[in-house]
Coordinates of C-alpha atoms in Angstrom, one line a residue:
M164 CA 39.6 135.1 -24.5
I165 CA 42.3 134.2 -27.0
R166 CA 44.7 136.4 -25.2
A167 CA 43.9 134.7 -21.8
V168 CA 44.4 131.2 -23.3
A169 CA 47.8 132.3 -24.7
S170 CA 48.9 133.6 -21.4
M171 CA 48.0 130.3 -19.7
R172 CA 49.9 128.2 -22.3
G173 CA 52.8 130.6 -21.6
V174 CA 52.7 129.9 -17.9
V175 CA 52.4 126.2 -18.5
L176 CA 55.5 126.2 -20.9
A177 CA 57.6 128.3 -18.4
R178 CA 56.9 125.8 -15.6
T179 CA 57.6 122.8 -17.9
T180 CA 61.0 124.5 -18.8
V181 CA 61.9 124.9 -15.1
L182 CA 60.9 121.4 -14.2
A183 CA 63.0 120.0 -17.0
R184 CA 66.1 122.0 -16.0
A185 CA 65.7 120.8 -12.4
A186 CA 65.5 117.2 -13.6
T187 CA 68.7 117.7 -15.5
L188 CA 70.6 119.0 -12.5
V189 CA 69.3 116.1 -10.4
R190 CA 70.5 113.5 -13.1
A191 CA 73.8 115.4 -13.4
G192 CA 74.2 115.2 -9.5
V193 CA 73.5 111.4 -9.7
R194 CA 76.2 110.9 -12.3
G195 CA 78.9 112.5 -10.1
Y196 CA 78.1 116.3 -10.1
A197 CA 79.0 116.8 -6.5
T198 CA 81.4 119.9 -6.2
P199 CA 79.7 121.1 -2.9
N200 CA 80.0 117.8 -1.2
T201 CA 83.7 117.6 -2.1
K202 CA 84.3 121.0 -0.7
T203 CA 82.5 119.9 2.7
E204 CA 84.7 116.7 2.8
E205 CA 87.8 118.7 2.3
T206 CA 86.6 121.1 5.2
K207 CA 86.0 118.2 7.5
S208 CA 89.2 116.7 6.6
L209 CA 91.0 119.9 7.6
I210 CA 88.9 120.3 10.8
E211 CA 89.9 116.8 11.9
S212 CA 93.5 117.2 11.0
K213 CA 93.4 120.6 13.4
R214 CA 91.7 118.7 16.0
Q215 CA 94.2 115.9 16.0
A216 CA 97.0 118.4 16.0
S217 CA 95.5 120.1 19.1
L218 CA 95.2 116.7 20.9
A219 CA 98.8 115.9 20.1
G220 CA 100.1 118.9 21.9
G221 CA 103.9 119.4 21.4
G222 CA 104.2 115.9 20.0
T223 CA 105.4 112.5 21.2
K224 CA 108.9 113.5 21.8
R225 CA 108.1 116.4 24.2
I226 CA 105.3 114.3 25.8
S227 CA 107.9 111.7 26.7
V228 CA 110.2 114.3 28.3
Q229 CA 107.2 115.5 30.3
H230 CA 106.6 111.9 31.6
S231 CA 110.2 111.5 32.3
K232 CA 109.9 114.3 34.8
G233 CA 107.2 112.4 36.8
K234 CA 104.6 114.8 35.2
L235 CA 101.4 114.2 33.4
T236 CA 100.2 116.1 30.2
A237 CA 97.7 118.7 30.4
R238 CA 95.1 116.5 28.9
E239 CA 96.0 113.6 31.2
R240 CA 95.6 115.9 34.1
I241 CA 92.2 116.9 33.0
D242 CA 91.0 113.3 32.4
L243 CA 92.0 112.3 36.0
L244 CA 90.4 115.5 37.5
L245 CA 87.1 115.2 35.8
D246 CA 84.4 112.5 36.0
P247 CA 84.8 110.2 32.9
H248 CA 83.7 111.5 29.4
T249 CA 82.2 114.9 31.0
F250 CA 84.9 117.2 29.6
R251 CA 83.9 119.4 26.8
E252 CA 86.6 121.5 25.3
Y253 CA 86.5 125.2 24.2
D254 CA 88.7 127.0 21.6
A255 CA 90.7 123.8 20.6
F256 CA 91.4 125.4 17.2
V257 CA 92.9 128.7 18.5
E258 CA 96.3 129.6 17.1
H259 CA 98.5 132.5 18.2
S260 CA 98.6 135.6 15.9
C261 CA 102.3 136.7 16.5
T262 CA 104.4 137.2 13.4
D263 CA 107.7 138.3 15.1
F264 CA 110.8 136.3 15.5
G265 CA 109.6 133.7 12.9
M266 CA 106.5 132.9 15.0
S267 CA 104.3 133.1 11.9
S268 CA 105.5 129.9 10.6
N269 CA 105.7 128.2 14.2
K270 CA 102.2 127.5 15.2
I271 CA 100.5 124.7 17.2
T272 CA 96.9 124.3 17.5
G273 CA 95.6 124.9 20.8
D274 CA 98.3 127.3 21.6
G275 CA 99.6 125.8 24.8
V276 CA 96.5 125.6 27.0
V277 CA 93.6 123.3 27.2
T278 CA 90.2 124.9 28.4
G279 CA 86.8 123.6 28.9
V280 CA 84.0 122.5 31.2
G281 CA 83.3 119.2 32.9
K282 CA 82.0 117.7 36.1
I283 CA 83.4 116.5 39.4
N284 CA 81.0 114.1 41.3
G285 CA 78.3 115.3 39.0
R286 CA 78.9 119.1 39.6
T287 CA 79.9 121.6 36.8
V288 CA 83.4 122.9 36.9
F289 CA 85.4 125.0 34.5
V290 CA 89.1 124.1 34.0
F291 CA 92.1 125.3 32.1
S292 CA 95.3 123.3 31.9
Q293 CA 98.7 124.7 30.7
D294 CA 100.5 122.5 28.3
F295 CA 104.3 122.7 28.9
T296 CA 104.9 120.5 25.7
V297 CA 103.6 123.6 23.6
F298 CA 106.1 126.4 23.7
G299 CA 106.9 125.6 27.3
G300 CA 103.4 126.4 28.4
S301 CA 104.3 130.1 27.8
L302 CA 101.5 132.6 27.9
S303 CA 100.5 134.4 24.7
Q304 CA 97.6 136.9 23.9
T305 CA 95.4 134.1 22.5
F306 CA 96.4 131.8 25.4
A307 CA 95.1 134.4 27.8
Q308 CA 92.0 134.8 25.9
K309 CA 91.2 131.1 26.2
V310 CA 91.5 131.3 29.9
C311 CA 89.6 134.6 30.3
K312 CA 86.6 133.1 28.4
I313 CA 86.2 130.3 30.6
M314 CA 86.6 132.4 33.6
D315 CA 83.9 134.7 32.4
R316 CA 81.6 131.8 31.9
A317 CA 82.4 130.3 35.3
I318 CA 81.3 133.6 36.9
Q319 CA 78.1 133.9 34.7
A320 CA 77.2 130.2 35.4
G321 CA 78.1 130.1 39.0
A322 CA 80.6 127.2 39.1
P323 CA 84.1 126.8 40.4
V324 CA 87.4 127.5 38.3
I325 CA 90.3 125.2 38.6
G326 CA 93.5 126.1 37.0
L327 CA 96.4 123.6 36.3
N328 CA 99.6 125.4 35.9
D329 CA 102.7 124.3 34.3
S330 CA 104.2 127.1 32.4
G331 CA 107.6 128.8 31.7
G332 CA 106.0 132.2 32.1
A333 CA 105.3 135.0 29.5
R334 CA 105.9 134.3 25.7
I335 CA 108.8 136.6 25.1
Q336 CA 108.1 136.7 21.3
E337 CA 104.7 138.7 22.0
G338 CA 106.2 141.3 24.4
V339 CA 103.6 143.6 26.0
D340 CA 100.7 141.6 24.5
S341 CA 101.7 138.7 26.8
L342 CA 101.9 141.0 29.8
A343 CA 98.4 142.4 29.0
G344 CA 97.2 138.8 28.8
Y345 CA 98.3 138.2 32.3
A346 CA 96.7 141.4 33.6
N347 CA 93.4 140.3 32.0
I348 CA 93.5 137.1 33.8
F349 CA 94.2 138.9 37.1
Q350 CA 91.3 141.1 36.6
R351 CA 89.1 138.0 36.3
N352 CA 90.7 136.3 39.3
V353 CA 89.7 139.5 41.3
L354 CA 86.1 139.6 39.8
A355 CA 85.6 135.9 40.6
S356 CA 86.9 136.3 44.3
G357 CA 84.0 135.6 46.7
V358 CA 81.8 134.7 43.7
V359 CA 82.9 131.4 42.6
P360 CA 85.6 129.1 44.3
Q361 CA 88.9 129.2 42.6
I362 CA 91.6 126.6 43.0
S363 CA 95.1 126.6 41.5
L364 CA 97.3 123.5 41.1
V365 CA 100.8 124.4 40.5
M366 CA 102.3 121.2 38.8
G367 CA 105.3 122.5 37.2
P368 CA 107.2 125.8 36.8
C369 CA 105.2 129.1 37.7
A370 CA 107.6 132.2 37.5
G371 CA 107.5 135.9 37.1
G372 CA 104.1 137.6 36.6
A373 CA 102.4 134.2 36.3
V374 CA 102.6 133.7 40.1
Y375 CA 99.9 136.3 40.9
S376 CA 97.1 134.5 39.4
P377 CA 97.5 131.5 41.8
A378 CA 98.1 134.0 44.6
L379 CA 94.7 135.7 44.0
T380 CA 92.9 132.4 44.0
D381 CA 91.3 130.8 47.1
F382 CA 93.5 127.6 47.3
V383 CA 96.9 126.8 45.9
F384 CA 98.3 123.4 45.9
M385 CA 101.8 122.2 44.8
V386 CA 103.4 119.0 43.8
R387 CA 106.6 118.1 45.6
N388 CA 109.9 118.3 43.7
T389 CA 108.2 119.1 40.3
S390 CA 106.6 122.3 41.0
H391 CA 108.2 125.8 41.6
L392 CA 106.7 129.1 42.3
F393 CA 108.9 132.4 42.3
V394 CA 108.8 135.9 41.2
T395 CA 112.4 135.8 40.1
G396 CA 114.4 132.6 39.3
P397 CA 117.7 131.5 40.7
D398 CA 119.8 133.1 37.9
V399 CA 118.4 136.6 38.5
V400 CA 118.8 136.0 42.3
K401 CA 122.5 135.1 41.7
A402 CA 123.0 138.2 39.4
V403 CA 121.2 140.7 41.7
T404 CA 122.2 139.4 45.2
N405 CA 125.0 137.1 44.5
E406 CA 123.2 134.4 46.4
S407 CA 123.3 130.9 44.9
V408 CA 120.0 129.0 45.4
T409 CA 118.2 126.0 43.6
Q410 CA 114.7 126.3 42.2
E411 CA 113.6 124.0 45.1
E412 CA 115.3 126.1 47.7
L413 CA 113.8 129.3 46.2
G414 CA 110.2 128.3 45.5
G415 CA 109.6 124.5 46.0
A416 CA 106.6 123.1 47.6
S417 CA 108.2 122.7 51.1
V418 CA 109.0 126.5 51.1
H419 CA 105.6 127.6 50.3
T420 CA 103.7 125.2 52.5
R421 CA 106.0 125.7 55.7
K422 CA 107.7 129.1 55.4
S423 CA 105.9 131.6 53.2
G424 CA 102.3 130.2 53.4
V425 CA 101.8 131.1 49.8
A426 CA 100.6 127.4 49.2
H427 CA 97.9 125.6 51.1
G428 CA 99.0 122.1 50.6
A429 CA 101.6 119.8 48.9
F430 CA 101.2 116.5 47.5
D431 CA 103.6 113.7 46.2
N432 CA 102.7 113.5 42.5
D433 CA 100.1 114.8 40.0
V434 CA 97.7 112.1 40.6
E435 CA 97.3 112.7 44.5
A436 CA 97.0 116.4 43.9
L437 CA 94.1 115.9 41.5
A438 CA 92.4 113.3 43.7
R439 CA 92.7 115.6 46.7
T440 CA 91.3 118.6 44.7
R441 CA 88.2 116.6 43.8
E442 CA 87.9 115.8 47.6
L443 CA 88.2 119.5 48.6
L444 CA 85.4 120.4 46.1
S445 CA 82.8 118.3 47.9
Y446 CA 83.0 120.6 50.9
L447 CA 82.4 123.7 48.6
P448 CA 79.3 125.2 47.2
Q449 CA 79.1 125.9 43.4
S450 CA 79.1 129.7 44.2
N451 CA 78.1 132.3 46.7
R452 CA 74.5 132.0 45.5
E453 CA 74.1 128.2 46.5
P454 CA 74.4 126.3 49.8
V455 CA 76.8 123.5 50.0
D456 CA 75.1 120.1 49.5
T457 CA 74.2 118.2 52.6
R458 CA 75.7 114.5 52.6
Y459 CA 74.3 111.4 54.1
T460 CA 76.1 110.1 57.0
A461 CA 75.8 107.1 59.1
D462 CA 77.5 108.8 62.0
P463 CA 74.6 109.4 64.6
I464 CA 73.9 113.0 65.5
D465 CA 73.5 112.2 69.1
R466 CA 76.8 110.0 69.2
A467 CA 78.5 110.9 72.6
D468 CA 82.2 110.2 72.9
V469 CA 83.2 109.8 76.5
A470 CA 86.9 110.1 75.8
L471 CA 86.3 113.8 75.3
D472 CA 85.4 114.1 78.9
T473 CA 89.1 113.4 79.9
I474 CA 91.0 114.5 76.9
V475 CA 91.9 117.9 78.3
P476 CA 94.7 117.3 81.0
A477 CA 94.0 118.5 84.6
D478 CA 97.3 120.3 84.6
S479 CA 97.0 123.3 82.4
H480 CA 100.5 123.4 81.3
R481 CA 100.2 119.9 79.6
A482 CA 99.4 119.9 75.9
Y483 CA 96.8 117.8 74.0
D484 CA 96.1 117.5 70.3
I485 CA 93.2 119.7 69.1
K486 CA 92.9 117.5 65.9
D487 CA 92.1 114.5 68.2
V488 CA 89.2 116.7 69.7
V489 CA 87.9 117.6 66.2
R490 CA 87.9 114.1 64.8
R491 CA 86.0 112.8 67.8
I492 CA 83.3 115.4 67.1
V493 CA 83.0 115.6 63.2
D494 CA 81.2 113.3 61.0
D495 CA 83.3 109.9 60.5
G496 CA 86.3 111.5 62.0
R497 CA 87.2 113.1 58.9
M498 CA 88.6 116.6 58.3
F499 CA 90.3 118.1 55.2
E500 CA 93.1 120.2 56.7
I501 CA 94.2 123.4 55.1
M502 CA 97.9 124.7 55.4
E503 CA 98.7 121.9 57.6
D504 CA 102.4 122.7 57.7
F505 CA 102.2 126.4 58.0
A506 CA 101.6 128.1 61.4
R507 CA 101.0 124.9 63.1
N508 CA 100.0 126.6 66.2
I509 CA 96.3 127.0 64.7
V510 CA 94.4 124.4 62.9
V511 CA 91.9 125.2 60.0
G512 CA 90.0 123.0 57.6
F513 CA 86.8 121.5 56.3
A514 CA 84.7 118.8 58.1
R515 CA 81.0 117.8 58.2
L516 CA 78.6 117.9 61.1
G517 CA 75.3 116.1 60.5
G518 CA 76.2 116.0 56.9
Q519 CA 76.5 119.7 56.7
S520 CA 79.8 121.2 55.5
V521 CA 81.6 123.4 58.1
G522 CA 84.8 125.4 58.5
I523 CA 86.9 124.3 61.3
V524 CA 89.3 126.7 63.4
G525 CA 91.2 125.6 66.5
N526 CA 94.2 126.7 68.4
Q527 CA 96.6 123.9 68.7
P528 CA 98.1 123.4 72.3
L529 CA 100.7 121.0 70.9
V530 CA 102.5 123.8 69.1
S531 CA 103.7 126.8 71.1
S532 CA 100.7 126.2 73.6
G533 CA 98.3 127.4 70.8
V534 CA 99.5 131.0 71.2
L535 CA 98.4 133.4 68.3
D536 CA 101.3 134.9 66.3
I537 CA 101.5 136.8 63.0
D538 CA 101.5 133.7 60.8
A539 CA 98.7 132.0 62.7
S540 CA 96.4 135.2 62.7
V541 CA 96.8 135.6 58.8
K542 CA 96.2 131.9 58.2
A543 CA 92.9 131.7 60.1
A544 CA 91.8 135.1 59.0
R545 CA 92.0 134.2 55.4
F546 CA 90.2 130.8 56.1
V547 CA 87.5 132.7 58.0
R548 CA 87.0 135.1 55.2
F549 CA 86.6 132.3 52.6
C550 CA 84.0 130.5 54.7
D551 CA 82.0 133.7 55.2
A552 CA 82.0 134.6 51.6
F553 CA 80.7 131.1 50.6
N554 CA 78.2 130.7 53.4
I555 CA 80.1 127.9 55.3
P556 CA 79.2 127.9 59.0
L557 CA 82.4 128.3 61.3
V558 CA 83.0 126.1 64.3
T559 CA 85.8 127.3 66.5
F560 CA 87.8 125.4 69.3
V561 CA 89.4 127.9 71.7
D562 CA 92.4 127.2 73.8
V563 CA 94.6 130.2 73.5
P564 CA 96.9 131.8 76.1
G565 CA 97.2 135.1 74.3
F566 CA 99.2 136.7 71.4
L567 CA 103.0 135.9 71.3
P568 CA 105.0 138.6 73.0
G569 CA 108.6 139.8 72.0
T570 CA 110.2 142.4 69.8
Q571 CA 110.2 140.2 66.6
Q572 CA 106.5 140.0 66.7
E573 CA 105.8 143.5 67.6
H574 CA 108.3 144.9 65.0
N575 CA 106.9 142.7 62.2
G576 CA 103.4 144.0 62.9
I577 CA 101.6 141.7 65.3
I578 CA 99.1 144.4 66.0
R579 CA 98.1 144.8 62.4
E580 CA 98.2 141.2 61.6
G581 CA 96.2 140.0 64.7
A582 CA 93.6 142.7 63.9
K583 CA 92.9 140.8 60.5
L584 CA 91.7 137.8 62.6
L585 CA 89.7 140.0 64.8
Y586 CA 88.3 141.7 61.8
A587 CA 87.5 138.4 59.9
Y588 CA 85.4 137.1 62.7
A589 CA 83.8 140.4 63.5
E590 CA 82.5 140.9 59.8
A591 CA 81.5 137.3 59.2
T592 CA 77.6 136.8 58.9
V593 CA 77.6 133.1 58.6
P594 CA 76.6 130.8 61.5
K595 CA 79.4 131.0 64.2
I596 CA 79.7 128.5 67.0
A597 CA 82.6 128.4 69.5
I598 CA 83.6 126.0 72.1
T599 CA 86.3 127.0 74.7
T600 CA 88.0 123.9 75.7
R601 CA 90.5 125.3 78.3
K602 CA 92.3 128.7 78.1
A603 CA 90.9 131.8 76.6
Y604 CA 93.1 134.7 77.8
G605 CA 93.4 138.3 77.1
G606 CA 92.7 140.1 73.8
A607 CA 93.1 136.6 72.0
Q608 CA 89.8 135.4 73.9
C609 CA 88.1 138.5 72.3
V610 CA 89.4 137.6 68.8
M611 CA 88.5 133.8 68.7
S612 CA 84.8 134.1 67.7
S613 CA 83.8 135.7 71.1
K614 CA 80.2 136.6 71.9
Q615 CA 81.0 140.3 71.6
L616 CA 82.0 139.5 67.8
R617 CA 78.4 138.4 67.1
G618 CA 79.1 134.8 68.0
D619 CA 75.9 133.0 67.8
V620 CA 76.5 130.2 70.2
N621 CA 79.3 130.2 72.7
F622 CA 79.8 127.0 74.7
A623 CA 82.6 126.0 77.2
W624 CA 83.7 122.8 78.6
P625 CA 84.1 122.6 82.5
T626 CA 87.9 122.8 82.0
A627 CA 87.7 126.2 80.5
E628 CA 89.2 129.3 81.9
L629 CA 88.2 132.8 80.5
A630 CA 90.2 135.6 82.0
V631 CA 92.5 138.6 81.2
M632 CA 95.5 136.2 81.9
G633 CA 96.7 133.3 83.9
A634 CA 96.6 133.2 87.6
K635 CA 100.3 133.2 88.0
G636 CA 100.9 136.2 85.7
A637 CA 98.1 138.2 87.3
V638 CA 99.1 137.9 90.9
E639 CA 102.8 138.7 89.9
I640 CA 101.3 142.1 88.7
L641 CA 98.6 142.6 91.3
W642 CA 100.9 141.6 94.2
R643 CA 104.4 142.6 93.0
N644 CA 105.1 144.3 96.4
D645 CA 103.8 141.4 98.4
P646 CA 105.6 138.3 97.6
E647 CA 104.2 136.5 100.7
G648 CA 100.8 137.2 99.7
R649 CA 101.1 135.7 96.2
V650 CA 100.5 132.2 97.0
R651 CA 97.2 133.0 98.7
A652 CA 96.3 135.5 95.9
E653 CA 96.9 132.9 93.3
A654 CA 94.5 130.4 94.8
E655 CA 92.0 133.1 95.0
Y656 CA 92.4 134.2 91.5
T657 CA 92.1 130.6 90.3
R658 CA 89.0 130.0 92.3
L659 CA 87.4 133.1 90.8
F660 CA 88.4 133.1 87.1
A661 CA 90.1 129.8 86.3
N662 CA 86.8 128.3 85.5
P663 CA 83.9 129.2 83.1
L664 CA 81.3 130.2 85.6
P665 CA 82.1 134.0 85.7
A666 CA 81.6 134.2 82.1
A667 CA 78.6 132.1 82.0
Q668 CA 77.0 134.2 84.8
R669 CA 77.6 137.4 82.8
G670 CA 76.0 135.9 79.7
Y671 CA 79.4 135.6 77.6
L672 CA 78.8 131.8 77.5
D673 CA 75.6 130.3 76.4
D674 CA 76.2 127.1 78.3
I675 CA 78.8 125.0 80.0
I676 CA 78.5 121.5 78.4
Q677 CA 79.9 118.1 79.0
P678 CA 82.5 117.5 76.3
S679 CA 81.1 114.3 75.4
E680 CA 77.8 116.2 74.4
T681 CA 79.7 118.6 72.0
R682 CA 78.9 116.9 68.6
M683 CA 75.1 116.6 69.5
R684 CA 74.9 120.3 70.7
I685 CA 76.7 121.8 67.7
I686 CA 74.7 119.8 65.2
E687 CA 71.4 121.1 67.0
E688 CA 72.5 124.7 66.8
L689 CA 73.6 124.4 63.2
E690 CA 70.1 123.2 62.4
I691 CA 68.6 126.2 64.2
L692 CA 71.0 128.7 62.4
K693 CA 70.1 127.5 58.9
T694 CA 67.6 130.4 58.8
K695 CA 70.0 133.0 60.2
K696 CA 69.8 136.4 58.7
L697 CA 72.4 138.8 59.3
V698 CA 73.5 141.7 57.1
N699 CA 76.3 144.1 57.5
P700 CA 75.8 148.0 56.8
P701 CA 75.8 149.0 53.2
K702 CA 79.3 149.9 52.0
K703 CA 81.3 150.0 48.8
H704 CA 83.8 147.6 50.4
D705 CA 85.6 147.3 53.7
N706 CA 89.0 148.6 54.8
M707 CA 90.3 145.9 56.7
P708 CA 94.0 146.2 58.1
L709 CA 96.1 144.8 55.2

């Protein structure tokens, strides 16, 4: 009993001692014993200073130089691209790890690229913006890691990636690490292809290996006079070929939108480029797993435009503008054209019908009579494949006299290049609606979303002609030895084939419609085709003629 009482007294004493010591510590803290808090404040101060350094980029002087060239900074571009107050930055504190050539003492927080996530019209997008004020926007190993991180996240989240390019190229001080960084980005571009939309804006220099990342993306836009895109610069060209050329002549916006076809559009300044990118995204889905949002339109579904009944000239040799036709049919007369200045004999772009986003393809009679050549075939094929990858229905307006003849086209591979367009339409499983407005001759007729290439609905206007070739060319072959009989034969050929009835009678056309009804008929069919199910045979990947 005595032992038990003693034990209890010991426990009470121990507890009293602990409480007394705790009270002492508390009183000490009140009197200023705050070492842990001081450390926290120091850490917070360091974090804030680093954050401010990241926000400052290359500093006021370099930012002023950027502005003097008519260019916005990396962060200003992001602010204009995204909805207000939606940007959340990642990896703002990253700094390079290079120690060669004095780089260990030359670090700028953020390391030349701003990365993160935000919203455009309320929809999530991932973005990276290269900062030319920091080491000329040159790519380092850590720079590449930042870009790869958001690309990986975009694929996982199912959201578009937008890259704002303004860079001097690889960071030479890092050697092969910089090249490895590019390769890592290229790999992400390939993995993201057909999974999430990828858009590149070239808003300054983009040279050397850096050019291949934009080239792997879905759309490339440039800014006139300030952006340049080339594998080797003017100095190297001069040294190797003795050819003197300026940056603009070598890789300016007009070169890549008119001649090479590398870029899909060019704009006058950064502000316009960013605004148009926002507009483009409104036509696209978040990923290949989601449909495009249907938008309300006050444009009546059953709106009839009687001007369409006479828009195609009675003389088949007279041209008309297919863009006028498209604008009279689509919602509110609006189309976002892609590659407007390249291969102008074919028109591609996005529009809406009944609020639904669609891809538009149309031969352009105003340019080379709408003939298909190498450039037109490649331009349209890539667009068709993009629409198919992202479940955007295709509406095709056909007025094509054939493929362009001549040794230049044959020697440069019109057979291979033309086959790309055929392949694109044939493999596409999205809803495909075609309207033949006038000529549909020869192999080109087969290529342009014909019924045989699994076209879902094929309409023709009364002005349509579906035949192997035009009447004059046909009789010159068939009656080559009977000049006197050619006139009579041409009239007979025209009666038999220069109209849509023979094709309709064979089931190659689903209906011959009045042009003024076209809008209503397309929208009706699009509604039916929303539940379309079509799957290609299992395969590792295709082997289209590249």
